[in-house]
């Protein structure tokens, strides 16, 4: 597989052309950032841990007939994906109140959210990813009414599959972020599903098993990412 021209470089991943129309190579780098890039480091192996977990979770979704951009892994840190027309929103699904939800609203950390809460943010670092509501999504013409319904439906389906998967491994899926893109008129799950984009708690201790370990300096983030990767790859 040829790594062609760089198409885009984000905070932790880079996208390259491959020589095949409609396919891109995603390289998961060892960069880790938090607080809008205010905190950054390079952690050897972190990219491969997130790439392997993402590949496994995308495959899991595909097995459940949820379409994603994932085609196949190329090596430990990179994967081949379908080139999507990305929709500039971050779809966050919350099963348990934590993170910005408890910082911004009067709700106690750990409160069960049943049904899950879906939050949609506008993906724009320069605006600090402001929260949207359905009316704003439609007014900004980001997606159509039908697509919005479909996105929420897909997000809830992903939540069911991932929550069960993690539960069976002694891990609570507290919340996570998805991105979607269009591909031949279809909505596909894109980007990544990794310890950088999920909030995971140990079922017994309620300890963090995700980027919160890095954000709030709760311990050895690589050791935690390795522990999650091992559990995920066991399948
Ligand atoms: P919160 O709103 O509590 O900060 O985040 C909720 C969930 O969405 C967390 O699992 C968090 O990792 C994920 N999330 C929110 N915004 C982003 C983002 O810009 N990038 C990534 N990778 N994950 C995000």
PDB file of N, CA and C and ligand atoms in Angstrom, residues 11 13 36 90-94 98-101 103 121 123 125 129 174-179 191-192 194-200 210-212 215, ligand 1:
ATOM      1  N   UNK A  11      -5.224  16.491  15.291  1.00  0.00           N
ATOM      2  CA  UNK A  11      -4.416  16.528  16.515  1.00  0.00           C
ATOM      3  C   UNK A  11      -3.736  15.184  16.810  1.00  0.00           C
ATOM      4  N   UNK A  13      -4.287  12.232  14.335  1.00  0.00           N
ATOM      5  CA  UNK A  13      -4.282  11.340  13.176  1.00  0.00           C
ATOM      6  C   UNK A  13      -3.945  12.131  11.911  1.00  0.00           C
ATOM      7  N   UNK A  36      -8.513  21.383  24.218  1.00  0.00           N
ATOM      8  CA  UNK A  36      -8.376  22.161  22.978  1.00  0.00           C
ATOM      9  C   UNK A  36      -6.918  22.326  22.563  1.00  0.00           C
ATOM     10  N   UNK A  90     -19.965  16.558  16.078  1.00  0.00           N
ATOM     11  CA  UNK A  90     -19.528  15.488  16.973  1.00  0.00           C
ATOM     12  C   UNK A  90     -20.774  15.018  17.701  1.00  0.00           C
ATOM     13  N   UNK A  91     -21.076  13.743  17.557  1.00  0.00           N
ATOM     14  CA  UNK A  91     -22.284  13.188  18.178  1.00  0.00           C
ATOM     15  C   UNK A  91     -21.841  12.449  19.438  1.00  0.00           C
ATOM     16  N   UNK A  92     -22.265  12.955  20.577  1.00  0.00           N
ATOM     17  CA  UNK A  92     -21.832  12.394  21.861  1.00  0.00           C
ATOM     18  C   UNK A  92     -23.014  11.665  22.506  1.00  0.00           C
ATOM     19  N   UNK A  93     -22.770  10.443  22.893  1.00  0.00           N
ATOM     20  CA  UNK A  93     -23.819   9.641  23.532  1.00  0.00           C
ATOM     21  C   UNK A  93     -23.386   9.431  24.970  1.00  0.00           C
ATOM     22  N   UNK A  94     -24.278   9.772  25.885  1.00  0.00           N
ATOM     23  CA  UNK A  94     -23.949   9.673  27.318  1.00  0.00           C
ATOM     24  C   UNK A  94     -24.872   8.674  27.998  1.00  0.00           C
ATOM     25  N   UNK A  98     -21.042  12.520  33.353  1.00  0.00           N
ATOM     26  CA  UNK A  98     -19.614  12.711  33.660  1.00  0.00           C
ATOM     27  C   UNK A  98     -19.100  13.855  32.787  1.00  0.00           C
ATOM     28  N   UNK A  99     -17.852  14.205  32.970  1.00  0.00           N
ATOM     29  CA  UNK A  99     -17.192  15.186  32.103  1.00  0.00           C
ATOM     30  C   UNK A  99     -17.906  16.518  32.047  1.00  0.00           C
ATOM     31  N   UNK A 100     -18.047  17.039  30.818  1.00  0.00           N
ATOM     32  CA  UNK A 100     -18.612  18.392  30.677  1.00  0.00           C
ATOM     33  C   UNK A 100     -20.063  18.452  31.149  1.00  0.00           C
ATOM     34  N   UNK A 101     -20.750  17.302  31.145  1.00  0.00           N
ATOM     35  CA  UNK A 101     -22.161  17.326  31.575  1.00  0.00           C
ATOM     36  C   UNK A 101     -22.266  17.694  33.056  1.00  0.00           C
ATOM     37  N   UNK A 103     -19.876  19.287  34.676  1.00  0.00           N
ATOM     38  CA  UNK A 103     -19.286  20.624  34.862  1.00  0.00           C
ATOM     39  C   UNK A 103     -20.308  21.710  34.526  1.00  0.00           C
ATOM     40  N   UNK A 121     -22.344  18.497  19.007  1.00  0.00           N
ATOM     41  CA  UNK A 121     -21.495  19.690  18.999  1.00  0.00           C
ATOM     42  C   UNK A 121     -21.103  20.029  17.565  1.00  0.00           C
ATOM     43  N   UNK A 123     -18.365  20.826  15.079  1.00  0.00           N
ATOM     44  CA  UNK A 123     -16.927  20.524  15.107  1.00  0.00           C
ATOM     45  C   UNK A 123     -16.134  21.687  14.515  1.00  0.00           C
ATOM     46  N   UNK A 125     -12.709  23.736  16.107  1.00  0.00           N
ATOM     47  CA  UNK A 125     -11.798  24.071  17.218  1.00  0.00           C
ATOM     48  C   UNK A 125     -11.752  25.569  17.490  1.00  0.00           C
ATOM     49  N   UNK A 129     -15.893  24.002  19.586  1.00  0.00           N
ATOM     50  CA  UNK A 129     -16.940  22.983  19.396  1.00  0.00           C
ATOM     51  C   UNK A 129     -18.246  23.305  20.140  1.00  0.00           C
ATOM     52  N   UNK A 174     -19.203   4.884  29.590  1.00  0.00           N
ATOM     53  CA  UNK A 174     -19.842   6.053  30.222  1.00  0.00           C
ATOM     54  C   UNK A 174     -20.383   6.993  29.151  1.00  0.00           C
ATOM     55  N   UNK A 175     -19.534   7.346  28.199  1.00  0.00           N
ATOM     56  CA  UNK A 175     -19.952   8.185  27.062  1.00  0.00           C
ATOM     57  C   UNK A 175     -18.929   8.038  25.953  1.00  0.00           C
ATOM     58  N   UNK A 176     -19.264   8.512  24.777  1.00  0.00           N
ATOM     59  CA  UNK A 176     -18.316   8.451  23.650  1.00  0.00           C
ATOM     60  C   UNK A 176     -18.768   9.409  22.557  1.00  0.00           C
ATOM     61  N   UNK A 177     -17.829   9.657  21.653  1.00  0.00           N
ATOM     62  CA  UNK A 177     -18.088  10.601  20.558  1.00  0.00           C
ATOM     63  C   UNK A 177     -17.978   9.885  19.214  1.00  0.00           C
ATOM     64  N   UNK A 178     -18.941  10.153  18.349  1.00  0.00           N
ATOM     65  CA  UNK A 178     -18.899   9.588  16.993  1.00  0.00           C
ATOM     66  C   UNK A 178     -18.866  10.719  15.971  1.00  0.00           C
ATOM     67  N   UNK A 179     -18.293  10.411  14.818  1.00  0.00           N
ATOM     68  CA  UNK A 179     -18.405  11.327  13.678  1.00  0.00           C
ATOM     69  C   UNK A 179     -18.968  10.536  12.507  1.00  0.00           C
ATOM     70  N   UNK A 191     -14.097   8.556  11.366  1.00  0.00           N
ATOM     71  CA  UNK A 191     -13.118   8.946  12.379  1.00  0.00           C
ATOM     72  C   UNK A 191     -12.566   7.748  13.152  1.00  0.00           C
ATOM     73  N   UNK A 192     -12.688   7.755  14.472  1.00  0.00           N
ATOM     74  CA  UNK A 192     -12.107   6.686  15.291  1.00  0.00           C
ATOM     75  C   UNK A 192     -13.040   6.365  16.442  1.00  0.00           C
ATOM     76  N   UNK A 194     -11.950   5.074  20.027  1.00  0.00           N
ATOM     77  CA  UNK A 194     -10.757   4.673  20.768  1.00  0.00           C
ATOM     78  C   UNK A 194     -10.811   5.233  22.186  1.00  0.00           C
ATOM     79  N   UNK A 195      -9.754   4.988  22.929  1.00  0.00           N
ATOM     80  CA  UNK A 195      -9.686   5.512  24.299  1.00  0.00           C
ATOM     81  C   UNK A 195      -9.607   7.044  24.313  1.00  0.00           C
ATOM     82  N   UNK A 196      -9.302   7.638  23.159  1.00  0.00           N
ATOM     83  CA  UNK A 196      -9.303   9.106  23.061  1.00  0.00           C
ATOM     84  C   UNK A 196     -10.718   9.647  22.896  1.00  0.00           C
ATOM     85  N   UNK A 197     -11.638   8.806  22.426  1.00  0.00           N
ATOM     86  CA  UNK A 197     -12.971   9.330  22.102  1.00  0.00           C
ATOM     87  C   UNK A 197     -14.087   8.714  22.951  1.00  0.00           C
ATOM     88  N   UNK A 198     -13.690   7.821  23.871  1.00  0.00           N
ATOM     89  CA  UNK A 198     -14.695   7.217  24.765  1.00  0.00           C
ATOM     90  C   UNK A 198     -14.316   7.530  26.199  1.00  0.00           C
ATOM     91  N   UNK A 199     -15.317   7.536  27.060  1.00  0.00           N
ATOM     92  CA  UNK A 199     -15.045   7.580  28.496  1.00  0.00           C
ATOM     93  C   UNK A 199     -15.412   6.202  29.034  1.00  0.00           C
ATOM     94  N   UNK A 200     -14.409   5.510  29.600  1.00  0.00           N
ATOM     95  CA  UNK A 200     -14.588   4.135  30.063  1.00  0.00           C
ATOM     96  C   UNK A 200     -14.241   4.060  31.547  1.00  0.00           C
ATOM     97  N   UNK A 210      -9.390   5.720  30.207  1.00  0.00           N
ATOM     98  CA  UNK A 210      -9.466   6.485  28.958  1.00  0.00           C
ATOM     99  C   UNK A 210      -8.624   7.744  29.065  1.00  0.00           C
ATOM    100  N   UNK A 211      -8.868   8.690  28.165  1.00  0.00           N
ATOM    101  CA  UNK A 211      -8.031   9.890  28.132  1.00  0.00           C
ATOM    102  C   UNK A 211      -8.149  10.752  29.387  1.00  0.00           C
ATOM    103  N   UNK A 212      -9.157  10.537  30.210  1.00  0.00           N
ATOM    104  CA  UNK A 212      -9.244  11.289  31.472  1.00  0.00           C
ATOM    105  C   UNK A 212      -8.004  11.033  32.339  1.00  0.00           C
ATOM    106  N   UNK A 215      -5.829  13.614  30.873  1.00  0.00           N
ATOM    107  CA  UNK A 215      -6.361  14.957  31.130  1.00  0.00           C
ATOM    108  C   UNK A 215      -6.103  15.380  32.572  1.00  0.00           C
TER     109      UNK A 215
HETATM  110  P1  LIG B   1     -17.156  15.731  27.364  1.00  0.00           P
HETATM  111  O1  LIG B   1     -18.219  16.565  26.720  1.00  0.00           O
HETATM  112  O2  LIG B   1     -17.596  15.177  28.680  1.00  0.00           O
HETATM  113  O3  LIG B   1     -15.832  16.435  27.426  1.00  0.00           O
HETATM  114  O4  LIG B   1     -16.913  14.496  26.378  1.00  0.00           O
HETATM  115  C1  LIG B   1     -17.883  13.499  26.209  1.00  0.00           C
HETATM  116  C2  LIG B   1     -17.268  12.331  25.448  1.00  0.00           C
HETATM  117  O5  LIG B   1     -17.021  12.678  24.098  1.00  0.00           O
HETATM  118  C3  LIG B   1     -15.934  11.848  26.012  1.00  0.00           C
HETATM  119  O6  LIG B   1     -15.888  10.437  25.903  1.00  0.00           O
HETATM  120  C4  LIG B   1     -14.903  12.503  25.130  1.00  0.00           C
HETATM  121  O7  LIG B   1     -13.736  11.726  25.024  1.00  0.00           O
HETATM  122  C5  LIG B   1     -15.645  12.594  23.792  1.00  0.00           C
HETATM  123  N1  LIG B   1     -15.289  13.828  23.078  1.00  0.00           N
HETATM  124  C6  LIG B   1     -15.877  15.038  23.169  1.00  0.00           C
HETATM  125  N2  LIG B   1     -15.277  15.936  22.362  1.00  0.00           N
HETATM  126  C7  LIG B   1     -14.268  15.275  21.752  1.00  0.00           C
HETATM  127  C8  LIG B   1     -13.263  15.657  20.799  1.00  0.00           C
HETATM  128  O8  LIG B   1     -13.194  16.800  20.325  1.00  0.00           O
HETATM  129  N3  LIG B   1     -12.381  14.693  20.414  1.00  0.00           N
HETATM  130  C9  LIG B   1     -12.441  13.417  20.909  1.00  0.00           C
HETATM  131  N4  LIG B   1     -11.529  12.523  20.487  1.00  0.00           N
HETATM  132  N5  LIG B   1     -13.374  13.015  21.787  1.00  0.00           N
HETATM  133  C10 LIG B   1     -14.282  13.929  22.220  1.00  0.00           C
END
